[in-house]
mmCIF file of C-alpha atoms and ligand atoms in Angstrom:
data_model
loop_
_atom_site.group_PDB
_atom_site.id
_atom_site.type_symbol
_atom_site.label_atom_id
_atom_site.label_comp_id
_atom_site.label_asym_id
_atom_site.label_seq_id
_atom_site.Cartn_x
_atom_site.Cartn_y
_atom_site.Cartn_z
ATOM 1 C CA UNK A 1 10.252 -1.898 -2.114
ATOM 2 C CA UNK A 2 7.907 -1.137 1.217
ATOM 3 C CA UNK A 3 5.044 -0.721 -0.945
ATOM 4 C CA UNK A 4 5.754 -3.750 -3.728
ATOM 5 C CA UNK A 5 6.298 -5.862 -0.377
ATOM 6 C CA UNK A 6 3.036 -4.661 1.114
ATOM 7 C CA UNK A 7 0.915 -5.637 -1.849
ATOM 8 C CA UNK A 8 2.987 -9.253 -2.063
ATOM 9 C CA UNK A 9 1.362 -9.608 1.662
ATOM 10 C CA UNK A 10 -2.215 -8.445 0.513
ATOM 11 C CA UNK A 11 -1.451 -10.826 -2.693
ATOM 12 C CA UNK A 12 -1.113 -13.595 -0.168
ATOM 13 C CA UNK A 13 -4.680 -14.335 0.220
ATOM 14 C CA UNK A 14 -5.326 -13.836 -3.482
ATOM 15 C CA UNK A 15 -6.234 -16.926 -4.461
ATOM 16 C CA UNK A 16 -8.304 -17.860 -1.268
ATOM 17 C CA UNK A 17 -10.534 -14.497 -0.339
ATOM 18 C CA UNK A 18 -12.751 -12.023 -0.871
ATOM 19 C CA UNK A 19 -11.336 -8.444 -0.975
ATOM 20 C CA UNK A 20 -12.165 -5.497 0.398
ATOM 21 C CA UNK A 21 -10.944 -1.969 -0.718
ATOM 22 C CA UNK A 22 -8.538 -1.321 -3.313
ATOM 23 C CA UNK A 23 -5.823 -3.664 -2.925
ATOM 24 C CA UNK A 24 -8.001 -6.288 -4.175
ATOM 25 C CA UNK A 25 -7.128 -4.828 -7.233
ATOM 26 C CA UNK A 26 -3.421 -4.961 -6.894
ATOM 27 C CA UNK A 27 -3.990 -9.436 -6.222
ATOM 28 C CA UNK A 28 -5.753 -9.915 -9.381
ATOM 29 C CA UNK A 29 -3.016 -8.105 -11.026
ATOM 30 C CA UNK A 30 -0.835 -10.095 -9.577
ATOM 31 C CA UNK A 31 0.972 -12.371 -12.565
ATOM 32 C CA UNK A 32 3.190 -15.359 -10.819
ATOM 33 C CA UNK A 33 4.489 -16.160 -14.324
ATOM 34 C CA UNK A 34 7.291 -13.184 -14.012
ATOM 35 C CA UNK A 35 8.656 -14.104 -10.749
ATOM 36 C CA UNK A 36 11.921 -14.978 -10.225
ATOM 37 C CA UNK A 37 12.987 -16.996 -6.843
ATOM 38 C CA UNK A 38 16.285 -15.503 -5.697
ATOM 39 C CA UNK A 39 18.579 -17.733 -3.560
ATOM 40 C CA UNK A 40 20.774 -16.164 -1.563
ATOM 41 C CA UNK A 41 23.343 -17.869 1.205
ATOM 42 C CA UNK A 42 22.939 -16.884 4.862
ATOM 43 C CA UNK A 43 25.531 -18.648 6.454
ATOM 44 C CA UNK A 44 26.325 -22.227 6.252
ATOM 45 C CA UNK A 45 23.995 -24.629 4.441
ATOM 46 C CA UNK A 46 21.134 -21.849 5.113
ATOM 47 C CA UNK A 47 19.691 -19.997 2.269
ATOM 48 C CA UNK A 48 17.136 -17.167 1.894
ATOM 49 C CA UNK A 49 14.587 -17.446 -1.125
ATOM 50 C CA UNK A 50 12.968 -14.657 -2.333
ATOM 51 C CA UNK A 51 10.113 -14.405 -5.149
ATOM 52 C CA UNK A 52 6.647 -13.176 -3.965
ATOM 53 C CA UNK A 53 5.005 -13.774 -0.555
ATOM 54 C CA UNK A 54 7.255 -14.001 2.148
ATOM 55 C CA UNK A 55 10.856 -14.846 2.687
ATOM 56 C CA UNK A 56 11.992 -18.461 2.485
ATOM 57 C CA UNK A 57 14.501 -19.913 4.572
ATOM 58 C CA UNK A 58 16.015 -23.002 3.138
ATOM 59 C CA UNK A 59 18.527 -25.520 5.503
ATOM 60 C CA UNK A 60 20.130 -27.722 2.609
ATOM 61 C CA UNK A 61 22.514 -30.207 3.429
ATOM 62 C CA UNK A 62 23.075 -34.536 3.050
ATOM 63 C CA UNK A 63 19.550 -35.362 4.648
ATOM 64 C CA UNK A 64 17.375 -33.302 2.243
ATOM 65 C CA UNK A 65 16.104 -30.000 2.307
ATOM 66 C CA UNK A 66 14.158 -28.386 4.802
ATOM 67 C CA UNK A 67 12.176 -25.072 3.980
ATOM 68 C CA UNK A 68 10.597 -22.464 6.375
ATOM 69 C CA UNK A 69 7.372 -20.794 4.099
ATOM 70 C CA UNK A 70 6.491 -21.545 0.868
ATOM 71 C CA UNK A 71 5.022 -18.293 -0.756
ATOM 72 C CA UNK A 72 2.343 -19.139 -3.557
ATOM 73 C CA UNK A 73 1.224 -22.500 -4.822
ATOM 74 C CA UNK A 74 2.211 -20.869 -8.945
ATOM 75 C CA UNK A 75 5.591 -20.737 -7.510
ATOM 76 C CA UNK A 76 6.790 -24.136 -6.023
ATOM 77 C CA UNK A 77 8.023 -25.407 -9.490
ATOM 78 C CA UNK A 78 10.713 -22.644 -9.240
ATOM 79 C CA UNK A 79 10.887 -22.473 -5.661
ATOM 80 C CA UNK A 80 11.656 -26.193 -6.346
ATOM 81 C CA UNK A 81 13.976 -25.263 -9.413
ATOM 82 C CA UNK A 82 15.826 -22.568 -7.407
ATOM 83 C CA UNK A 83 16.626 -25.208 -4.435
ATOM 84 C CA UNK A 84 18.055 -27.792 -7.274
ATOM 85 C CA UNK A 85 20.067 -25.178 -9.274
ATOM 86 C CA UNK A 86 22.150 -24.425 -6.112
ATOM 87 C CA UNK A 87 23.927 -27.822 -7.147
ATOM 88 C CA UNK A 88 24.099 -29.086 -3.140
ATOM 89 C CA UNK A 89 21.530 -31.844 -3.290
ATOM 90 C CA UNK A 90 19.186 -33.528 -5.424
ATOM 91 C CA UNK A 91 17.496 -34.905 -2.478
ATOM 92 C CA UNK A 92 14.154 -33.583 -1.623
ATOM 93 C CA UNK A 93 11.771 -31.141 0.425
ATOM 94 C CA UNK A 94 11.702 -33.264 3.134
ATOM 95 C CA UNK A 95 9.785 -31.224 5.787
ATOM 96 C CA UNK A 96 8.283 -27.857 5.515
ATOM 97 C CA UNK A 97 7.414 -25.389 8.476
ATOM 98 C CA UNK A 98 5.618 -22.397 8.451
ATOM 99 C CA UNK A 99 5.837 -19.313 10.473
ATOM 100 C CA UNK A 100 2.093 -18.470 10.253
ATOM 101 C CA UNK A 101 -1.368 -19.637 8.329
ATOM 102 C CA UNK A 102 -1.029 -16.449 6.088
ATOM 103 C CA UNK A 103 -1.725 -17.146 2.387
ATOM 104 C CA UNK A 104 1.847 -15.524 1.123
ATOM 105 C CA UNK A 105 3.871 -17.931 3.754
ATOM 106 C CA UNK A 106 1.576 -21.230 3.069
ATOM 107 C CA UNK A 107 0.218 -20.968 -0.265
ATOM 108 C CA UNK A 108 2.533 -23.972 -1.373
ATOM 109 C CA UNK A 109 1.715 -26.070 1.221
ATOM 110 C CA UNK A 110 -0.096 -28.190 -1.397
ATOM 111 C CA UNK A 111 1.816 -29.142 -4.392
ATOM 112 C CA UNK A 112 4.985 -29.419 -1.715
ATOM 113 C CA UNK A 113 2.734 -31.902 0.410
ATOM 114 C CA UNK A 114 1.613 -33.474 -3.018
ATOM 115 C CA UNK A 115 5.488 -33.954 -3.908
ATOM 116 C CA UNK A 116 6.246 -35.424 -0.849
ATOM 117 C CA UNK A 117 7.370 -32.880 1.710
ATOM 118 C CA UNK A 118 5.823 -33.139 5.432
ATOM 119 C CA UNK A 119 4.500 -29.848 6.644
ATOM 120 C CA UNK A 120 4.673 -28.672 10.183
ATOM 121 C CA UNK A 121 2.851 -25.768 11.945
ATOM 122 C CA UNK A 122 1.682 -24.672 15.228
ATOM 123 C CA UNK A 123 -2.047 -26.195 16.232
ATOM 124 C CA UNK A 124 -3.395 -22.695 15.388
ATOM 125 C CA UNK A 125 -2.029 -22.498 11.612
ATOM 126 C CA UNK A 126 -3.422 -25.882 11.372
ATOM 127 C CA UNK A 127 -7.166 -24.464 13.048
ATOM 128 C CA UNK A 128 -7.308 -21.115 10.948
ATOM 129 C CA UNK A 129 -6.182 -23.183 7.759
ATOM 130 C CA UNK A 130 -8.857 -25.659 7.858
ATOM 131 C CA UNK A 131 -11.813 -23.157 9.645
ATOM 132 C CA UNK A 132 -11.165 -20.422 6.956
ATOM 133 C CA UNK A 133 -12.104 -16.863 8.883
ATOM 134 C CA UNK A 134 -11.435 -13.433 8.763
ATOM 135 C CA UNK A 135 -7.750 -12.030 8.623
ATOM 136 C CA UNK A 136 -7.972 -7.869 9.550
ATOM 137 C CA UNK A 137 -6.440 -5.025 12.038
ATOM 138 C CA UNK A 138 -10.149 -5.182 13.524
ATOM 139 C CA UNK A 139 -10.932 -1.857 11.332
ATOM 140 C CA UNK A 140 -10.200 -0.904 7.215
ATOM 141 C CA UNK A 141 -7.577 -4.036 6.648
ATOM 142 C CA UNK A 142 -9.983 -6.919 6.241
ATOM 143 C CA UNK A 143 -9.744 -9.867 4.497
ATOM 144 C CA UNK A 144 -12.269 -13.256 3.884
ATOM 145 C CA UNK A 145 -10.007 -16.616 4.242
ATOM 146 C CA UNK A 146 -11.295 -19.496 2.708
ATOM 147 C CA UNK A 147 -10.735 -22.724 4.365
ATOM 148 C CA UNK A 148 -7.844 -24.016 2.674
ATOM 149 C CA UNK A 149 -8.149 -27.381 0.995
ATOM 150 C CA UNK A 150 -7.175 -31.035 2.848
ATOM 151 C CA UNK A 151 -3.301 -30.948 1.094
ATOM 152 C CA UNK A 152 -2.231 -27.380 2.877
ATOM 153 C CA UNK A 153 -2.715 -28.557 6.099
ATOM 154 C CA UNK A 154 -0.127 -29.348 8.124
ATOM 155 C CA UNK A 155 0.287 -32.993 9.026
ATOM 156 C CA UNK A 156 2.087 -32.436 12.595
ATOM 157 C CA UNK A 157 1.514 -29.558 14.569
ATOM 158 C CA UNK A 158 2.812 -28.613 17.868
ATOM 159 C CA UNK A 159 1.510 -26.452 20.511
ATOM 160 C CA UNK A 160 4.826 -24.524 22.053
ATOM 161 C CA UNK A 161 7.409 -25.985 20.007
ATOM 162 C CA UNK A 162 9.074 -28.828 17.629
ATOM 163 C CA UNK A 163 12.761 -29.785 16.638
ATOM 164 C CA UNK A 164 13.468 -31.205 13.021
ATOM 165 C CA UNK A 165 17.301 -32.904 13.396
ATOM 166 C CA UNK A 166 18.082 -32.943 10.262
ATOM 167 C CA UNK A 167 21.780 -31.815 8.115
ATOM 168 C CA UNK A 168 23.795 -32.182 11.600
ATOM 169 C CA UNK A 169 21.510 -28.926 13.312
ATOM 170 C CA UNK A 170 18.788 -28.890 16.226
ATOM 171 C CA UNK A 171 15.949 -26.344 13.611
ATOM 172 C CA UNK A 172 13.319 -25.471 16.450
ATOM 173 C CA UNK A 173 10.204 -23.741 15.618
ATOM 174 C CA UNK A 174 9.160 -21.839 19.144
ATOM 175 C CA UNK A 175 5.292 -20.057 19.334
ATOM 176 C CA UNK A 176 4.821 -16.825 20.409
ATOM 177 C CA UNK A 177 1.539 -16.100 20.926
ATOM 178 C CA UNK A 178 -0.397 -13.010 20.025
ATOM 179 C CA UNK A 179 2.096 -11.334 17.967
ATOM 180 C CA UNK A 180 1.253 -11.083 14.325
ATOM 181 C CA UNK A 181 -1.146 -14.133 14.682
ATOM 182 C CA UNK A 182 -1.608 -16.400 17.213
ATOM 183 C CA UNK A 183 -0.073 -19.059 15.414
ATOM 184 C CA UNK A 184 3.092 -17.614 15.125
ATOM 185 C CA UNK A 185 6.546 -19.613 15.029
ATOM 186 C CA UNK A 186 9.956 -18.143 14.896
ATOM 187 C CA UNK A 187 12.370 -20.847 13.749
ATOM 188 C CA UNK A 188 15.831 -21.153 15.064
ATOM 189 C CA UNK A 189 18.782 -22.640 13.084
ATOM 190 C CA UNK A 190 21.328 -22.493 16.266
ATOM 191 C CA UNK A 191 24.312 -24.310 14.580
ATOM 192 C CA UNK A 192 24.067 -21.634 11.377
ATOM 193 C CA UNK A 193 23.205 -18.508 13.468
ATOM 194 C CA UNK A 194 20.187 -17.976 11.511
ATOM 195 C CA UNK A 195 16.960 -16.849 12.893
ATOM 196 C CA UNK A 196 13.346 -16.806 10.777
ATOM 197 C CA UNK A 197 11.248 -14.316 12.622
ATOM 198 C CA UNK A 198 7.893 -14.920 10.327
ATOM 199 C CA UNK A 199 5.864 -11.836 10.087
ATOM 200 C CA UNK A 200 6.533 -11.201 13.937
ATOM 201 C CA UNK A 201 9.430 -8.551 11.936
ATOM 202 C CA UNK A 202 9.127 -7.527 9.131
ATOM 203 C CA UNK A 203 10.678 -4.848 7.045
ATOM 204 C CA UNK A 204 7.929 -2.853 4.893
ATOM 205 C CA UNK A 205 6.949 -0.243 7.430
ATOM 206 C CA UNK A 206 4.184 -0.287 9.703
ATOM 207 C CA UNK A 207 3.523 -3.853 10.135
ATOM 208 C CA UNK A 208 0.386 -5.461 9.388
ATOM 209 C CA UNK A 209 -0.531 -7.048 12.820
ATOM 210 C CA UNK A 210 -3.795 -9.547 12.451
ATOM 211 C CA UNK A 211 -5.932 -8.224 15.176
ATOM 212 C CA UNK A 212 -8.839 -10.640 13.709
ATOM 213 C CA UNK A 213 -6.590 -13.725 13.628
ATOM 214 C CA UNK A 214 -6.132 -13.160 17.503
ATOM 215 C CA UNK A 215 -2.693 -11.218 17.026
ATOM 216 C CA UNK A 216 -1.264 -7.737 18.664
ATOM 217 C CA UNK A 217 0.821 -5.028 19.057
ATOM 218 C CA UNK A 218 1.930 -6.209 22.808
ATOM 219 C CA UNK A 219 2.303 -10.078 21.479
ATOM 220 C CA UNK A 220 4.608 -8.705 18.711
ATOM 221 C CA UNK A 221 7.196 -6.464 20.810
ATOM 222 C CA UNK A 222 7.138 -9.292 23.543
ATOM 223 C CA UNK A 223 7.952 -12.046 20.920
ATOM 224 C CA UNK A 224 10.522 -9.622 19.581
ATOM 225 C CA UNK A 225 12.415 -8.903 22.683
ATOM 226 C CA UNK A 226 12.168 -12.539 23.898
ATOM 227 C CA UNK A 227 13.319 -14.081 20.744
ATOM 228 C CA UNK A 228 16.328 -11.334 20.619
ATOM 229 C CA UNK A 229 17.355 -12.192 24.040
ATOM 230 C CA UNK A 230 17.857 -15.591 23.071
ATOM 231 C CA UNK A 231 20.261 -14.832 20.177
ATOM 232 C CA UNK A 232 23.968 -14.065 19.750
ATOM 233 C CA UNK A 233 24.435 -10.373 19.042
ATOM 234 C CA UNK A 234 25.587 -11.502 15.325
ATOM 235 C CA UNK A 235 22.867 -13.721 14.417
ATOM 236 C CA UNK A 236 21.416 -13.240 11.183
ATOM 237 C CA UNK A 237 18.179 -12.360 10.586
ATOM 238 C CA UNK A 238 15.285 -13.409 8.287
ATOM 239 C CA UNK A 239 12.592 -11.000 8.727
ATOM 240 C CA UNK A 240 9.165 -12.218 7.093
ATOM 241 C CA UNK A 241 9.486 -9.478 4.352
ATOM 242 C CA UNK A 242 12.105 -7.319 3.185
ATOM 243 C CA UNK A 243 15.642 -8.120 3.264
ATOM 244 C CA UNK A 244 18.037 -9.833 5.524
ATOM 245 C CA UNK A 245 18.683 -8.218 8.574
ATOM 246 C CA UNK A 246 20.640 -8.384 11.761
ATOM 247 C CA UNK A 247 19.445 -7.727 15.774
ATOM 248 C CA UNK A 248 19.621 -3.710 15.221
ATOM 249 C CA UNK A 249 17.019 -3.780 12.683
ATOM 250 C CA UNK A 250 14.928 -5.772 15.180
ATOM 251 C CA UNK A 251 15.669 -3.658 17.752
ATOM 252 C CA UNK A 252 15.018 -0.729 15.529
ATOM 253 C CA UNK A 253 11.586 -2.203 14.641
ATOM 254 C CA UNK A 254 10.726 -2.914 18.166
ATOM 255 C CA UNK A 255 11.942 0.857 19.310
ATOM 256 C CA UNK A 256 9.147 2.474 16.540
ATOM 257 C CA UNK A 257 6.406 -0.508 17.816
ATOM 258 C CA UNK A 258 6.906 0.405 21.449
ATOM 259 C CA UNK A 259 6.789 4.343 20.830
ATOM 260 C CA UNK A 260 3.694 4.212 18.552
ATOM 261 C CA UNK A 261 2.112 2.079 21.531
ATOM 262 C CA UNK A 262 2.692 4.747 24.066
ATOM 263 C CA UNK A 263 1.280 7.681 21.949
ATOM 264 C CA UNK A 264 -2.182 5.564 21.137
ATOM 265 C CA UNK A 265 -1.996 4.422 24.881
ATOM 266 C CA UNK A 266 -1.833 7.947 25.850
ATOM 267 C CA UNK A 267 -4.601 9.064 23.631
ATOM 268 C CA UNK A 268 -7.099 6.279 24.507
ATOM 269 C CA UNK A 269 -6.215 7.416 28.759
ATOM 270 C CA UNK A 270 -6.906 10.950 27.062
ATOM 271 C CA UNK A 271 -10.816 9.508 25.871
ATOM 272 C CA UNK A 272 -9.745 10.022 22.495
ATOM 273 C CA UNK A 273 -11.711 8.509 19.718
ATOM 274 C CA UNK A 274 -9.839 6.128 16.884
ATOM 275 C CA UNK A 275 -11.183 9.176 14.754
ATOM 276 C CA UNK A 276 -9.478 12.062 16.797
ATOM 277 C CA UNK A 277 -6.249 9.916 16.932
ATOM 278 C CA UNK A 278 -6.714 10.243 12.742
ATOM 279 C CA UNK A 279 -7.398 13.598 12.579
ATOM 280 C CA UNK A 280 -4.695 14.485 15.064
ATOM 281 C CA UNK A 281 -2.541 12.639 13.244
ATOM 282 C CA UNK A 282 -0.399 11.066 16.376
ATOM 283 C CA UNK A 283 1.454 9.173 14.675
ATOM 284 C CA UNK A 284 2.978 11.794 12.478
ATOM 285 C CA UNK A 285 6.523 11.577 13.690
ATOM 286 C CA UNK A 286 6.540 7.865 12.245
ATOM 287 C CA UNK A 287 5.250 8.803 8.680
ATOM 288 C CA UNK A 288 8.579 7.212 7.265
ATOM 289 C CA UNK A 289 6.317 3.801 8.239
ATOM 290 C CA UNK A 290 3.559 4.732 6.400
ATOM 291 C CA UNK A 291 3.284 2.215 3.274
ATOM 292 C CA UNK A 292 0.806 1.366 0.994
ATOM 293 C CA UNK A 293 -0.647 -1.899 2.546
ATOM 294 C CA UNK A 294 -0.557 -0.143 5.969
ATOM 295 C CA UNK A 295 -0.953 3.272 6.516
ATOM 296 C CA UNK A 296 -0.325 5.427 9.427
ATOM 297 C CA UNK A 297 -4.121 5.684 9.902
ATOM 298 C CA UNK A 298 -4.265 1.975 9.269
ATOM 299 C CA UNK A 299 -1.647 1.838 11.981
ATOM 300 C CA UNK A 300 -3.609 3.654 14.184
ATOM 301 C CA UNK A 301 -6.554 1.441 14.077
ATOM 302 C CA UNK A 302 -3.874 -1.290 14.473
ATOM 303 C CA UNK A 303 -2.729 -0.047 17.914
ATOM 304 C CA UNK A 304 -5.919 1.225 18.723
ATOM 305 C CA UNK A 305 -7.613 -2.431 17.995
ATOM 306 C CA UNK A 306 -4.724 -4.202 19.836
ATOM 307 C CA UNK A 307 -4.734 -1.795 23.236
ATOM 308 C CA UNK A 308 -8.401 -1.856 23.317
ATOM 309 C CA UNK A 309 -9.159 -5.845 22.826
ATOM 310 C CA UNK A 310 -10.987 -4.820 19.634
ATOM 311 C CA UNK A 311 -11.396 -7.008 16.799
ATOM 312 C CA UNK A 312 -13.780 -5.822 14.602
ATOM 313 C CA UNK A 313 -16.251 -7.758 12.993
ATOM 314 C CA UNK A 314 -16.155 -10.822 11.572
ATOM 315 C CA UNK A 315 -17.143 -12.595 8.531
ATOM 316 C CA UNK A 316 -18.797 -15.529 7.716
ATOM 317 C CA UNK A 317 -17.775 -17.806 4.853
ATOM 318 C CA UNK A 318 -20.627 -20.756 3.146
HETATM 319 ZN ZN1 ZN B 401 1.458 -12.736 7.634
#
């Protein structure tokens, strides 16, 4: 599951970049044609959709449907299909938000704006959608982003937040900066007790934190704890991959984030290099995190990127 969820995140930019290393492999491979789009019921009129890319959350109700993500552009027939064969509504995809510019979560931005459906974003999914750039942890994770085409852009984008009113609930997208991106949105359905926390939490091990795209390791437990001490104890969770979880698994998350931080922190005050950290292996005590999208060493360049400012190179796209 960690790993098949890492490569799903890798597969994101598929269609728009140019690889590096061996996962580029694992994209090509990637054949949409077998996924199935699993709906499951959160609480309420909210459901979570899962198929490949990261999680959906769906609010479904007598005004339409509202989705949060939209995985891969192959999939929005079925994502589409699945939202019908729930039998609530035949009305449609009226507005779409999405927690971050990442390939796996915006992919079908397009043929849903083409139906119809309104997308919404932060200013800076908007900016790294239409710019195209580099998406990395500043060291081996890199990946080319092409800029997407006119349709996946968001048509209204906010700069700290935006409130859809729609099937009798308040659904507010909030941005934390600097977490995973810095375009990040976790959206709250308040009436439902449902949270979507993008890929600020996520549930496949070490996180992949987008150093390049102006995100961090501080941004991401700050978002977390913020956005947690907003919530009822028993909200339920959407994490951006993996499976639906409640406040303890955030906390959880946050708890290994926070520790990891402390032992690179203490290494760098110790004039450590990124390549003693490796061969010390530091971060051995977390090596249940270790997955095959990002590895402890990956990690390690992660934290070591993030508590240094570094972001690595960058690429340029014709
Ligand atoms: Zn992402």
């Amino acid at each position: 599951m960690r790993g098949k969820t890492g490569i799903w995140v890798i597969a994101a930019m598929a269609g728009m970049a140019l690889f590096h290393g061996a996962a580029a492999v694992a994209a090509q491979d990637q054949d949409f044609s077998k996924v199935q789009i699993k709906a499951t019921k959160v609480s309420g009129n909210i459901y979570m959709l899962e198929g490949a890319g990261g999680n959906i959350a769906a609010s479904i109700g007598e005004d339409g449907i509202v989705i949060v993500d939209d995985q891969y552009a192959p999939l929005a027939e079925k994502i589409q299909a699945a939202l019908k064969n729930l039998g609530i509504t035949d009305k449609p995809v009226r507005f779409v938000i999405n927690t971050h510019y990442h390939g796996d979560h915006t992919g079908g931005n397009e043929p849903f704006s083409n139906a119809g459906s309104t997308v919404i974003a932060q200013d800076n999914v908007r900016k790294r959608l239409e710019s195209g750039g580099t998406a990395g942890n500043g060291g081996s994770v890199k990946m080319g982003v092409k800029p997407a085409s006119k349709a996946t852009l968001p048509i209204i984008t906010f700069e700290h937040d935006v409130t859809v009113h729609l099937n009798g609930e308040d659904i507010r997208a909030l941005h934390f900066p600097a977490g995973h991106t810095d375009g990040d949105s976790i959206i709250f359905f308040p009436k439902n007790n449902v949270v979507h926390m993008g890929d600020d939490f996520v549930r496949y091990g070490f996180p992949f934190i987008d150093v390049a795209s102006g995100g961090s390791v501080q941004g991401m437990i700050a978002a977390m704890e913020k956005a947690s001490a907003q919530l009822p104890a028993d909200v339920k969770v959407i994490p951006g991959h993996g499976a639906l979880s409640n406040l303890d698994d955030v906390r959880a998350f946050v708890k290994m984030l926070k520790e990891t931080s402390a032992v690179v922190q203490q290494a760098l005050d110790e004039h450590k290099t990124l390549d003693q950290m490796k061969k010390d292996k530091i971060l051995a005590p977390w090596e249940k995190f270790s997955g095959s999208f990002i590895n402890t060493d990956a990690f390690i360049e992660t934290l070591y990127n993030s508590l240094t400012g570094h972001k690595g190179e960058f690429m340029k796209h014709n």
